[in-house]
Amino acid sequence: MTLNDGISRQPGARADAGGVLRRQRARESSARTYARSFPIVPVKASGMTVEGADGRRYLDCLSGAGTLALGHNHPVVLEAIRRTVDGGAPLHVLDLATPEKDEFVETLFATLPDGLRDRARVHFCGPAGTDAVEAALKLMQTATGRHGLIAFTGAYHGMTAGALAAGGNVTVKAPVPGIAADVTRLPYPYAYRCPFGVGGERGAELAATYAERLLDDPAGGVVPPAAMIVEVVQGEGGAVPAPDGWLREMRRVTAEREIPLIVDEVQTGVGRTGAFWAVEHSGIVPDAIVMSKAIGGGLPLAVIVYRDDYDGWLPGAHTGTFRGNTLAMAAGTATLRHVVREGLAARAAAVGARVMSRLDGLRTELPAIGDVRGRGLMIGVELVDPDAAPDSCGARPPAPRTAAEVRAACLDRGLIVELGGRYDATVRLLPPLTITDEEAEAVLDRLADAIAEVTSARFAGRPA
Ligand code: PMP
């Protein structure tokens, strides 16, 4: 018996999809995620299209959870990787200085918002977004000498201890002892399911007022925190965009109280929301930005960028083996440059607005669409039970079973979409910024068709 007995295959030969899936199910952790919802075995990918081992092709609206700004295997990314490999560069260098890193930092800094660009420091972290979140928290704890953190309902920042504490998902936090002891939770302005039951601009105003008054209340229970961490558009939280005015208020409130503001742009960065960095919409200048996903061009890379006056931590304060991935730096540089050169942030804004308006127009015909929201190409379609009574904001109860069936019906139609938000009732669209008009039409057609099929069966007298 050889080590890979039964599973070796010649290069180019089709994988046995059934066998691969069966072995994965038998051997991999029950905590695996996407692999449960998408029983496909990707073997080829280009742009927005993924091909499975069974020869079926899918339009990918998940894009590695928002990582693939240029889609799969974009020529500029492949060229950068090939050039780096062919040039014989060391692929692993801890955090040593390399020409690839130098170019990456130069390119990244040129994209930074005014007010941060000229005073920025960058720290390379372990290659996941969650490690960069940990680094940002530690940086601000060191700088302020405080411990606590302010974070928001619906937030997602990652799965390591500090990031998990900052997140909102109760189910994943519940089994972890002591998690979030030092976190103050504030309401995120989610217009459709307003925490104050009023919705719209008024809900966001109340959220800002509540935040400010709580922090100033000597009996409010909040010890001065080390930082506030926020997403401009909540991604895993269901593509919930914060109003610009609310974010400006958070900036004012934190600045006046000398609370560092960390903006988590792991998912919103690199053009995704219609601006290169999502903070540009409101014009705020955060004290630190957390970056990962798209900055590595599809390869693992994570950094924090922060104002130089916070740079008081000691050598080794946040270290890690995988902070110098040469290929990721090269792929990242190529990606950042391409997004800027081709004006892909503006393209994301235009296509995203069209897609959202088309989806909004489907609400009469498809009453299970409760809410359509997002910014740029970070779009959420919240599915609800259309037969149930609406709440004070007009929102009907979420329909998680419908959403799961829509995801499966999309897959049947050759479309990969993931769910998110409360109860996983929101269909999320995260296509690459390079999506063509024809691809956008195909996504809309397949999604609308899937919702129509699922809901015509489901709401014919059956519960959601
Ligand atoms: N922050 C945000 C806003 C995210 O969306 C994610 C990942 N979805 C993370 C942090 C964590 O990144 P990673 O999965 O690479 O640890």
Tab-separated table of C-alpha atoms and ligand atoms in Angstrom:
chain	number	residue	atom	x	y	z
A	1	MET	CA	0.000	0.000	0.000
A	2	THR	CA	1.352	3.442	-0.885
A	3	LEU	CA	0.742	6.506	1.234
A	4	ASN	CA	-1.785	8.000	-1.142
A	5	ASP	CA	-3.209	4.667	-2.152
A	6	GLY	CA	-6.348	5.136	-4.177
A	7	ILE	CA	-6.227	8.897	-4.481
A	8	SER	CA	-3.204	9.582	-6.676
A	9	ARG	CA	-4.054	11.068	-10.037
A	10	GLN	CA	-2.155	12.136	-13.111
A	11	PRO	CA	-1.761	15.890	-13.555
A	12	GLY	CA	-4.704	17.128	-15.607
A	13	ALA	CA	-6.849	14.101	-14.875
A	14	ARG	CA	-10.279	14.791	-13.410
A	15	ALA	CA	-10.507	14.278	-9.652
A	16	ASP	CA	-13.107	11.830	-8.468
A	17	ALA	CA	-15.488	14.408	-6.984
A	18	GLY	CA	-17.578	11.907	-5.053
A	19	GLY	CA	-14.515	10.310	-3.455
A	20	VAL	CA	-12.939	13.642	-2.524
A	21	LEU	CA	-16.156	14.817	-0.876
A	22	ARG	CA	-16.659	11.514	0.909
A	23	ARG	CA	-13.111	11.484	2.301
A	24	GLN	CA	-13.389	15.107	3.401
A	25	ARG	CA	-16.648	14.482	5.201
A	26	ALA	CA	-15.187	11.449	6.937
A	27	ARG	CA	-11.901	13.035	8.009
A	28	GLU	CA	-12.335	16.755	8.471
A	29	SER	CA	-13.509	18.542	11.579
A	30	SER	CA	-17.176	19.022	12.253
A	31	ALA	CA	-16.323	22.727	12.612
A	32	ARG	CA	-15.699	22.997	8.836
A	33	THR	CA	-17.911	25.579	7.245
A	34	TYR	CA	-18.179	26.431	3.554
A	35	ALA	CA	-17.485	22.830	2.621
A	36	ARG	CA	-20.814	21.898	4.197
A	37	SER	CA	-22.879	24.318	2.146
A	38	PHE	CA	-21.045	23.834	-1.129
A	39	PRO	CA	-20.493	20.150	-1.907
A	40	ILE	CA	-18.278	20.924	-4.875
A	41	VAL	CA	-14.652	20.137	-5.619
A	42	PRO	CA	-13.106	23.139	-7.346
A	43	VAL	CA	-10.344	22.175	-9.734
A	44	LYS	CA	-10.055	25.209	-11.984
A	45	ALA	CA	-10.939	28.861	-11.691
A	46	SER	CA	-10.629	31.992	-13.730
A	47	GLY	CA	-12.157	35.391	-13.045
A	48	MET	CA	-15.560	34.851	-11.556
A	49	THR	CA	-15.896	31.277	-12.749
A	50	VAL	CA	-15.039	28.181	-10.769
A	51	GLU	CA	-15.079	24.742	-12.361
A	52	GLY	CA	-15.832	21.660	-10.295
A	53	ALA	CA	-14.258	18.234	-10.706
A	54	ASP	CA	-17.530	17.099	-12.247
A	55	GLY	CA	-17.090	19.659	-15.021
A	56	ARG	CA	-19.846	21.991	-13.761
A	57	ARG	CA	-19.145	25.719	-13.806
A	58	TYR	CA	-20.226	28.232	-11.172
A	59	LEU	CA	-20.293	32.015	-10.927
A	60	ASP	CA	-18.510	32.733	-7.672
A	61	CYS	CA	-20.170	35.439	-5.579
A	62	LEU	CA	-18.252	34.424	-2.480
A	63	SER	CA	-14.759	35.248	-3.808
A	64	GLY	CA	-12.930	33.649	-0.896
A	65	ALA	CA	-15.131	35.558	1.578
A	66	GLY	CA	-14.331	38.814	-0.162
A	67	THR	CA	-10.642	38.106	-0.679
A	68	LEU	CA	-10.462	37.923	-4.460
A	69	ALA	CA	-10.855	41.537	-5.535
A	70	LEU	CA	-9.728	40.576	-9.053
A	71	GLY	CA	-11.424	37.191	-9.112
A	72	HIS	CA	-9.596	33.905	-9.448
A	73	ASN	CA	-6.173	33.681	-11.081
A	74	HIS	CA	-6.151	37.182	-12.537
A	75	PRO	CA	-3.318	37.559	-15.085
A	76	VAL	CA	-1.637	40.431	-13.188
A	77	VAL	CA	-1.568	38.325	-10.018
A	78	LEU	CA	-0.287	35.211	-11.812
A	79	GLU	CA	2.352	37.258	-13.579
A	80	ALA	CA	3.573	38.738	-10.261
A	81	ILE	CA	3.752	35.277	-8.685
A	82	ARG	CA	5.590	33.782	-11.671
A	83	ARG	CA	8.050	36.661	-11.820
A	84	THR	CA	8.831	36.295	-8.128
A	85	VAL	CA	9.290	32.528	-8.318
A	86	ASP	CA	11.328	32.696	-11.523
A	87	GLY	CA	13.566	35.379	-9.996
A	88	GLY	CA	14.541	33.009	-7.193
A	89	ALA	CA	13.355	35.259	-4.356
A	90	PRO	CA	13.205	33.618	-0.923
A	91	LEU	CA	9.558	32.792	-0.308
A	92	HIS	CA	9.756	32.868	3.471
A	93	VAL	CA	11.743	35.577	5.238
A	94	LEU	CA	10.137	36.113	8.672
A	95	ASP	CA	9.895	39.909	8.760
A	96	LEU	CA	13.179	40.731	7.027
A	97	ALA	CA	13.392	43.596	4.557
A	98	THR	CA	12.896	42.498	0.949
A	99	PRO	CA	12.363	44.366	-2.303
A	100	GLU	CA	8.906	42.758	-2.544
A	101	LYS	CA	7.938	44.043	0.884
A	102	ASP	CA	9.374	47.476	0.105
A	103	GLU	CA	7.252	47.696	-3.049
A	104	PHE	CA	4.174	46.443	-1.227
A	105	VAL	CA	4.473	49.038	1.554
A	106	GLU	CA	5.168	51.801	-0.955
A	107	THR	CA	2.076	50.832	-2.947
A	108	LEU	CA	-0.106	50.342	0.125
A	109	PHE	CA	0.859	53.676	1.664
A	110	ALA	CA	-0.023	55.482	-1.578
A	111	THR	CA	-3.599	54.205	-1.182
A	112	LEU	CA	-4.053	55.360	2.440
A	113	PRO	CA	-6.575	58.047	3.299
A	114	ASP	CA	-5.326	61.625	3.693
A	115	GLY	CA	-4.435	62.310	7.282
A	116	LEU	CA	-3.044	58.811	7.805
A	117	ARG	CA	-0.747	58.445	4.771
A	118	ASP	CA	1.953	60.846	5.983
A	119	ARG	CA	2.009	59.583	9.557
A	120	ALA	CA	1.504	55.864	9.017
A	121	ARG	CA	3.350	52.902	10.446
A	122	VAL	CA	2.683	49.377	9.259
A	123	HIS	CA	3.061	46.159	11.229
A	124	PHE	CA	3.033	42.807	9.456
A	125	CYS	CA	1.013	40.237	11.372
A	126	GLY	CA	0.380	36.522	11.163
A	127	PRO	CA	-1.348	36.046	7.826
A	128	ALA	CA	-5.009	36.101	8.931
A	129	GLY	CA	-7.306	39.012	9.602
A	130	THR	CA	-7.893	37.790	13.118
A	131	ASP	CA	-4.212	38.095	14.024
A	132	ALA	CA	-4.147	41.673	12.757
A	133	VAL	CA	-7.171	42.422	14.954
A	134	GLU	CA	-5.263	40.999	17.946
A	135	ALA	CA	-2.300	43.188	17.055
A	136	ALA	CA	-4.455	46.318	16.833
A	137	LEU	CA	-6.027	45.636	20.228
A	138	LYS	CA	-2.638	44.986	21.825
A	139	LEU	CA	-1.148	48.098	20.222
A	140	MET	CA	-3.849	50.305	21.682
A	141	GLN	CA	-3.775	48.583	25.067
A	142	THR	CA	-0.049	49.249	25.184
A	143	ALA	CA	-0.433	52.846	24.063
A	144	THR	CA	-3.227	53.746	26.480
A	145	GLY	CA	-2.395	51.496	29.428
A	146	ARG	CA	-6.081	50.532	29.440
A	147	HIS	CA	-7.625	47.120	28.791
A	148	GLY	CA	-11.275	47.362	27.824
A	149	LEU	CA	-12.708	47.483	24.350
A	150	ILE	CA	-15.818	48.967	22.786
A	151	ALA	CA	-17.351	46.831	20.059
A	152	PHE	CA	-20.686	46.576	18.294
A	153	THR	CA	-23.672	44.307	17.963
A	154	GLY	CA	-23.469	42.252	14.767
A	155	ALA	CA	-19.679	42.654	14.562
A	156	TYR	CA	-17.287	40.040	13.191
A	157	HIS	CA	-13.556	40.405	13.729
A	158	GLY	CA	-12.219	36.843	13.662
A	159	MET	CA	-11.866	33.726	15.766
A	160	THR	CA	-8.840	34.186	18.038
A	161	ALA	CA	-9.581	35.175	21.629
A	162	GLY	CA	-9.482	38.977	21.433
A	163	ALA	CA	-11.179	39.157	18.038
A	164	LEU	CA	-13.815	36.664	19.131
A	165	ALA	CA	-14.480	38.719	22.254
A	166	ALA	CA	-15.069	41.760	20.036
A	167	GLY	CA	-17.499	39.869	17.786
A	168	GLY	CA	-21.211	39.691	18.315
A	169	ASN	CA	-22.012	36.047	17.549
A	170	VAL	CA	-23.331	34.619	20.811
A	171	THR	CA	-23.332	30.963	19.722
A	172	VAL	CA	-19.605	30.786	19.033
A	173	LYS	CA	-18.759	32.767	22.158
A	174	ALA	CA	-20.957	30.847	24.566
A	175	PRO	CA	-18.638	27.812	25.066
A	176	VAL	CA	-15.508	29.952	25.629
A	177	PRO	CA	-14.943	30.722	29.324
A	178	GLY	CA	-14.279	34.337	30.283
A	179	ILE	CA	-14.723	35.619	26.753
A	180	ALA	CA	-15.571	39.316	26.379
A	181	ALA	CA	-15.187	40.163	30.061
A	182	ASP	CA	-13.708	43.515	29.101
A	183	VAL	CA	-15.890	44.370	26.126
A	184	THR	CA	-18.622	46.999	26.172
A	185	ARG	CA	-21.204	46.286	23.477
A	186	LEU	CA	-22.830	49.217	21.708
A	187	PRO	CA	-25.703	49.064	19.191
A	188	TYR	CA	-24.676	49.161	15.520
A	189	PRO	CA	-27.087	51.149	13.379
A	190	TYR	CA	-28.911	48.386	11.522
A	191	ALA	CA	-31.797	50.234	9.905
A	192	TYR	CA	-33.923	47.177	9.014
A	193	ARG	CA	-33.720	45.609	12.484
A	194	CYS	CA	-33.156	48.768	14.467
A	195	PRO	CA	-31.949	48.125	18.033
A	196	PHE	CA	-34.179	51.020	19.120
A	197	GLY	CA	-37.196	49.885	17.129
A	198	VAL	CA	-37.385	53.087	15.072
A	199	GLY	CA	-35.153	52.451	12.043
A	200	GLY	CA	-33.699	54.845	9.457
A	201	GLU	CA	-31.630	57.912	10.252
A	202	ARG	CA	-33.356	58.306	13.596
A	203	GLY	CA	-32.116	54.871	14.729
A	204	ALA	CA	-28.538	55.853	13.839
A	205	GLU	CA	-28.898	59.141	15.720
A	206	LEU	CA	-30.123	57.294	18.800
A	207	ALA	CA	-27.231	54.829	18.540
A	208	ALA	CA	-24.752	57.722	18.525
A	209	THR	CA	-26.452	59.503	21.411
A	210	TYR	CA	-26.550	56.301	23.445
A	211	ALA	CA	-22.831	55.676	22.830
A	212	GLU	CA	-21.840	59.163	23.906
A	213	ARG	CA	-24.029	59.266	26.992
A	214	LEU	CA	-22.987	55.815	28.147
A	215	LEU	CA	-19.299	56.713	27.955
A	216	ASP	CA	-19.897	59.891	29.972
A	217	ASP	CA	-22.132	58.301	32.591
A	218	PRO	CA	-20.145	57.966	35.834
A	219	ALA	CA	-22.497	55.136	36.795
A	220	GLY	CA	-22.608	53.654	33.294
A	221	GLY	CA	-20.238	50.839	34.208
A	222	VAL	CA	-17.730	51.519	31.443
A	223	VAL	CA	-14.120	51.847	32.569
A	224	PRO	CA	-12.211	54.032	30.058
A	225	PRO	CA	-11.385	51.604	27.240
A	226	ALA	CA	-8.212	51.010	25.236
A	227	ALA	CA	-10.037	51.331	21.909
A	228	MET	CA	-13.239	51.187	19.920
A	229	ILE	CA	-13.287	48.710	17.006
A	230	VAL	CA	-15.807	49.019	14.190
A	231	GLU	CA	-16.579	47.848	10.656
A	232	VAL	CA	-17.773	50.493	8.177
A	233	VAL	CA	-20.009	47.883	6.560
A	234	GLN	CA	-20.565	44.768	8.651
A	235	GLY	CA	-19.677	41.856	6.403
A	236	GLU	CA	-20.387	38.578	8.171
A	237	GLY	CA	-23.026	40.561	10.069
A	238	GLY	CA	-25.075	40.576	6.853
A	239	ALA	CA	-23.729	43.427	4.678
A	240	VAL	CA	-25.038	46.103	7.027
A	241	PRO	CA	-23.692	49.543	6.098
A	242	ALA	CA	-23.297	52.196	8.794
A	243	PRO	CA	-24.467	55.681	7.821
A	244	ASP	CA	-21.527	58.050	7.216
A	245	GLY	CA	-22.917	60.519	9.757
A	246	TRP	CA	-22.955	57.867	12.475
A	247	LEU	CA	-19.342	56.912	11.756
A	248	ARG	CA	-18.333	60.583	11.926
A	249	GLU	CA	-20.066	60.731	15.306
A	250	MET	CA	-18.104	57.692	16.494
A	251	ARG	CA	-14.918	59.446	15.384
A	252	ARG	CA	-15.868	62.639	17.247
A	253	VAL	CA	-16.970	60.805	20.396
A	254	THR	CA	-13.782	58.707	20.562
A	255	ALA	CA	-11.448	61.603	19.684
A	256	GLU	CA	-12.963	63.843	22.363
A	257	ARG	CA	-12.424	61.122	24.967
A	258	GLU	CA	-8.978	60.059	23.740
A	259	ILE	CA	-10.203	56.598	22.815
A	260	PRO	CA	-8.269	55.217	19.814
A	261	LEU	CA	-10.551	54.245	16.923
A	262	ILE	CA	-9.677	51.026	15.098
A	263	VAL	CA	-11.499	50.437	11.826
A	264	ASP	CA	-11.575	46.822	10.670
A	265	GLU	CA	-11.295	46.964	6.867
A	266	VAL	CA	-10.444	43.290	6.465
A	267	GLN	CA	-13.487	42.787	4.245
A	268	THR	CA	-14.328	46.351	3.142
A	269	GLY	CA	-10.855	47.284	1.895
A	270	VAL	CA	-9.344	47.516	-1.597
A	271	GLY	CA	-12.313	48.999	-3.427
A	272	ARG	CA	-14.983	46.561	-2.262
A	273	THR	CA	-17.450	49.220	-1.023
A	274	GLY	CA	-16.929	51.679	-3.863
A	275	ALA	CA	-14.033	53.574	-2.268
A	276	PHE	CA	-10.528	52.180	-1.934
A	277	TRP	CA	-10.902	52.217	1.859
A	278	ALA	CA	-14.442	52.312	3.197
A	279	VAL	CA	-13.552	55.080	5.679
A	280	GLU	CA	-13.224	57.421	2.699
A	281	HIS	CA	-17.016	57.556	2.344
A	282	SER	CA	-17.339	59.394	5.656
A	283	GLY	CA	-13.980	61.153	5.480
A	284	ILE	CA	-12.966	60.036	8.973
A	285	VAL	CA	-9.340	59.309	9.817
A	286	PRO	CA	-9.087	56.299	12.144
A	287	ASP	CA	-6.148	55.763	14.484
A	288	ALA	CA	-5.604	52.274	13.079
A	289	ILE	CA	-6.889	50.242	10.145
A	290	VAL	CA	-6.883	46.449	10.155
A	291	MET	CA	-6.265	44.967	6.696
A	292	SER	CA	-6.167	41.471	5.257
A	293	LYS	CA	-8.059	39.439	2.593
A	294	ALA	CA	-7.691	41.394	-0.702
A	295	ILE	CA	-4.371	43.068	0.192
A	296	GLY	CA	-2.561	39.769	-0.483
A	297	GLY	CA	-4.082	39.283	-3.922
A	298	GLY	CA	-5.575	35.953	-2.806
A	299	LEU	CA	-2.566	34.837	-0.778
A	300	PRO	CA	-2.435	35.149	3.017
A	301	LEU	CA	-1.350	38.565	4.260
A	302	ALA	CA	-2.493	40.776	7.134
A	303	VAL	CA	-1.275	44.091	8.469
A	304	ILE	CA	-2.265	46.927	10.702
A	305	VAL	CA	-1.620	50.493	9.642
A	306	TYR	CA	-1.708	53.071	12.416
A	307	ARG	CA	-0.715	56.609	13.296
A	308	ASP	CA	2.929	56.900	14.280
A	309	ASP	CA	2.261	58.323	17.747
A	310	TYR	CA	0.880	54.954	18.851
A	311	ASP	CA	4.101	53.192	17.907
A	312	GLY	CA	5.321	52.727	21.466
A	313	TRP	CA	5.200	48.961	21.718
A	314	LEU	CA	8.369	46.988	22.243
A	315	PRO	CA	10.306	44.821	19.773
A	316	GLY	CA	8.631	41.412	19.691
A	317	ALA	CA	5.351	42.767	21.099
A	318	HIS	CA	3.457	41.083	18.279
A	319	THR	CA	5.552	38.557	16.456
A	320	GLY	CA	4.891	35.428	14.391
A	321	THR	CA	6.573	33.101	11.921
A	322	PHE	CA	4.476	33.857	8.849
A	323	ARG	CA	4.835	37.629	8.551
A	324	GLY	CA	6.982	37.696	5.458
A	325	ASN	CA	5.199	35.879	2.670
A	326	THR	CA	7.057	37.089	-0.398
A	327	LEU	CA	4.512	35.740	-2.883
A	328	ALA	CA	1.642	37.413	-1.017
A	329	MET	CA	3.477	40.749	-1.073
A	330	ALA	CA	4.067	40.459	-4.816
A	331	ALA	CA	0.492	39.343	-5.521
A	332	GLY	CA	-0.803	42.054	-3.191
A	333	THR	CA	1.204	44.817	-4.852
A	334	ALA	CA	-0.077	43.717	-8.262
A	335	THR	CA	-3.660	43.689	-6.972
A	336	LEU	CA	-3.534	47.088	-5.268
A	337	ARG	CA	-1.994	48.651	-8.369
A	338	HIS	CA	-4.532	47.078	-10.686
A	339	VAL	CA	-7.492	48.232	-8.567
A	340	VAL	CA	-6.138	51.794	-8.595
A	341	ARG	CA	-5.104	51.815	-12.262
A	342	GLU	CA	-8.378	50.404	-13.529
A	343	GLY	CA	-10.584	52.493	-11.231
A	344	LEU	CA	-12.205	49.355	-9.839
A	345	ALA	CA	-13.534	51.068	-6.705
A	346	ALA	CA	-15.681	53.347	-8.865
A	347	ARG	CA	-16.690	50.347	-10.941
A	348	ALA	CA	-17.744	48.501	-7.750
A	349	ALA	CA	-19.842	51.513	-6.750
A	350	ALA	CA	-21.591	51.669	-10.129
A	351	VAL	CA	-22.251	47.941	-10.571
A	352	GLY	CA	-23.220	47.549	-6.916
A	353	ALA	CA	-25.770	50.371	-7.136
A	354	ARG	CA	-27.309	48.798	-10.265
A	355	VAL	CA	-27.494	45.335	-8.724
A	356	MET	CA	-29.056	46.683	-5.520
A	357	SER	CA	-31.611	48.706	-7.422
A	358	ARG	CA	-32.573	45.656	-9.515
A	359	LEU	CA	-32.904	43.527	-6.368
A	360	ASP	CA	-34.956	46.223	-4.689
A	361	GLY	CA	-37.263	46.223	-7.697
A	362	LEU	CA	-37.927	42.506	-7.182
A	363	ARG	CA	-39.454	42.991	-3.750
A	364	THR	CA	-43.048	43.288	-4.918
A	365	GLU	CA	-42.764	40.188	-7.056
A	366	LEU	CA	-40.740	38.305	-4.412
A	367	PRO	CA	-42.097	39.381	-1.007
A	368	ALA	CA	-39.627	37.102	0.809
A	369	ILE	CA	-37.017	39.786	0.068
A	370	GLY	CA	-37.294	41.819	3.259
A	371	ASP	CA	-34.340	44.122	2.810
A	372	VAL	CA	-31.729	44.901	0.170
A	373	ARG	CA	-28.690	46.757	1.459
A	374	GLY	CA	-24.963	47.180	1.207
A	375	ARG	CA	-22.363	49.364	-0.339
A	376	GLY	CA	-20.515	48.819	-3.603
A	377	LEU	CA	-20.063	45.105	-4.192
A	378	MET	CA	-20.830	44.106	-0.624
A	379	ILE	CA	-24.519	43.387	-0.915
A	380	GLY	CA	-27.040	41.697	1.365
A	381	VAL	CA	-30.523	40.388	0.597
A	382	GLU	CA	-32.310	39.598	3.844
A	383	LEU	CA	-34.978	36.950	3.446
A	384	VAL	CA	-38.066	37.034	5.632
A	385	ASP	CA	-41.367	35.282	6.136
A	386	PRO	CA	-43.721	37.438	4.023
A	387	ASP	CA	-46.824	36.023	5.720
A	388	ALA	CA	-45.794	37.043	9.236
A	389	ALA	CA	-46.669	40.405	10.757
A	390	PRO	CA	-44.064	43.188	10.511
A	391	ASP	CA	-42.475	44.782	13.589
A	392	SER	CA	-42.451	48.497	14.454
A	393	CYS	CA	-39.869	49.169	11.710
A	394	GLY	CA	-41.758	47.176	9.062
A	395	ALA	CA	-39.356	44.217	9.301
A	396	ARG	CA	-40.794	40.707	9.117
A	397	PRO	CA	-39.224	37.735	10.924
A	398	PRO	CA	-36.063	36.321	9.352
A	399	ALA	CA	-36.426	33.162	7.242
A	400	PRO	CA	-33.240	31.108	7.769
A	401	ARG	CA	-34.606	27.901	6.232
A	402	THR	CA	-35.659	29.777	3.137
A	403	ALA	CA	-32.207	31.350	2.963
A	404	ALA	CA	-30.458	27.956	3.200
A	405	GLU	CA	-32.726	26.592	0.464
A	406	VAL	CA	-32.052	29.635	-1.719
A	407	ARG	CA	-28.305	29.088	-1.310
A	408	ALA	CA	-28.736	25.473	-2.437
A	409	ALA	CA	-31.043	26.487	-5.308
A	410	CYS	CA	-28.432	29.034	-6.420
A	411	LEU	CA	-25.776	26.319	-6.426
A	412	ASP	CA	-28.074	24.170	-8.584
A	413	ARG	CA	-28.210	27.092	-11.015
A	414	GLY	CA	-24.417	27.494	-11.056
A	415	LEU	CA	-24.164	30.375	-8.588
A	416	ILE	CA	-22.159	30.403	-5.359
A	417	VAL	CA	-23.620	32.700	-2.700
A	418	GLU	CA	-23.066	32.554	1.052
A	419	LEU	CA	-25.332	33.530	3.923
A	420	GLY	CA	-24.652	35.829	6.850
A	421	GLY	CA	-26.268	38.115	9.350
A	422	ARG	CA	-28.627	37.313	12.202
A	423	TYR	CA	-29.899	33.712	11.955
A	424	ASP	CA	-28.012	33.354	8.641
A	425	ALA	CA	-31.042	34.748	6.831
A	426	THR	CA	-29.160	37.169	4.569
A	427	VAL	CA	-27.868	36.143	1.154
A	428	ARG	CA	-24.547	37.905	0.667
A	429	LEU	CA	-23.096	38.901	-2.686
A	430	LEU	CA	-19.337	39.512	-2.778
A	431	PRO	CA	-18.418	39.196	-6.455
A	432	PRO	CA	-14.988	40.254	-7.684
A	433	LEU	CA	-14.642	43.945	-8.587
A	434	THR	CA	-13.908	42.782	-12.125
A	435	ILE	CA	-17.448	41.407	-12.605
A	436	THR	CA	-18.745	42.181	-16.095
A	437	ASP	CA	-22.219	43.564	-16.825
A	438	GLU	CA	-23.180	40.194	-18.339
A	439	GLU	CA	-22.010	38.342	-15.236
A	440	ALA	CA	-23.951	40.755	-13.016
A	441	GLU	CA	-27.083	40.047	-15.068
A	442	ALA	CA	-26.528	36.308	-14.783
A	443	VAL	CA	-26.105	36.593	-11.008
A	444	LEU	CA	-29.356	38.551	-10.732
A	445	ASP	CA	-31.274	36.142	-12.972
A	446	ARG	CA	-30.077	33.042	-11.115
A	447	LEU	CA	-30.663	34.539	-7.671
A	448	ALA	CA	-34.151	35.810	-8.537
A	449	ASP	CA	-35.030	32.461	-10.072
A	450	ALA	CA	-33.780	30.593	-6.995
A	451	ILE	CA	-35.750	32.827	-4.604
A	452	ALA	CA	-38.870	32.470	-6.753
A	453	GLU	CA	-38.630	28.697	-6.854
A	454	VAL	CA	-37.917	28.249	-3.152
A	455	THR	CA	-40.488	30.732	-1.920
A	456	SER	CA	-43.309	29.660	-4.201
A	457	ALA	CA	-43.004	26.195	-2.657
A	458	ARG	CA	-42.228	27.326	0.874
A	459	PHE	CA	-44.874	29.966	1.331
A	460	ALA	CA	-47.683	27.955	-0.156
A	461	GLY	CA	-49.083	27.563	3.339
A	462	ARG	CA	-45.933	26.225	5.033
A	463	PRO	CA	-43.954	27.913	7.836
A	464	ALA	CA	-40.640	29.683	7.079
B	1	PMP	N1	-12.564	41.131	10.299
B	1	PMP	C1	-13.513	41.097	9.368
B	1	PMP	C2	-14.321	42.334	9.132
B	1	PMP	C3	-13.756	39.939	8.622
B	1	PMP	O1	-14.730	39.927	7.705
B	1	PMP	C4	-12.956	38.806	8.859
B	1	PMP	C5	-13.147	37.520	8.082
B	1	PMP	N2	-14.366	37.306	7.527
B	1	PMP	C6	-11.976	38.884	9.846
B	1	PMP	C7	-11.786	40.063	10.541
B	1	PMP	C8	-11.101	37.699	10.172
B	1	PMP	O2	-10.252	37.407	9.141
B	1	PMP	P1	-9.618	35.939	9.022
B	1	PMP	O3	-10.734	35.002	8.710
B	1	PMP	O4	-8.602	36.040	7.941
B	1	PMP	O5	-8.995	35.647	10.348
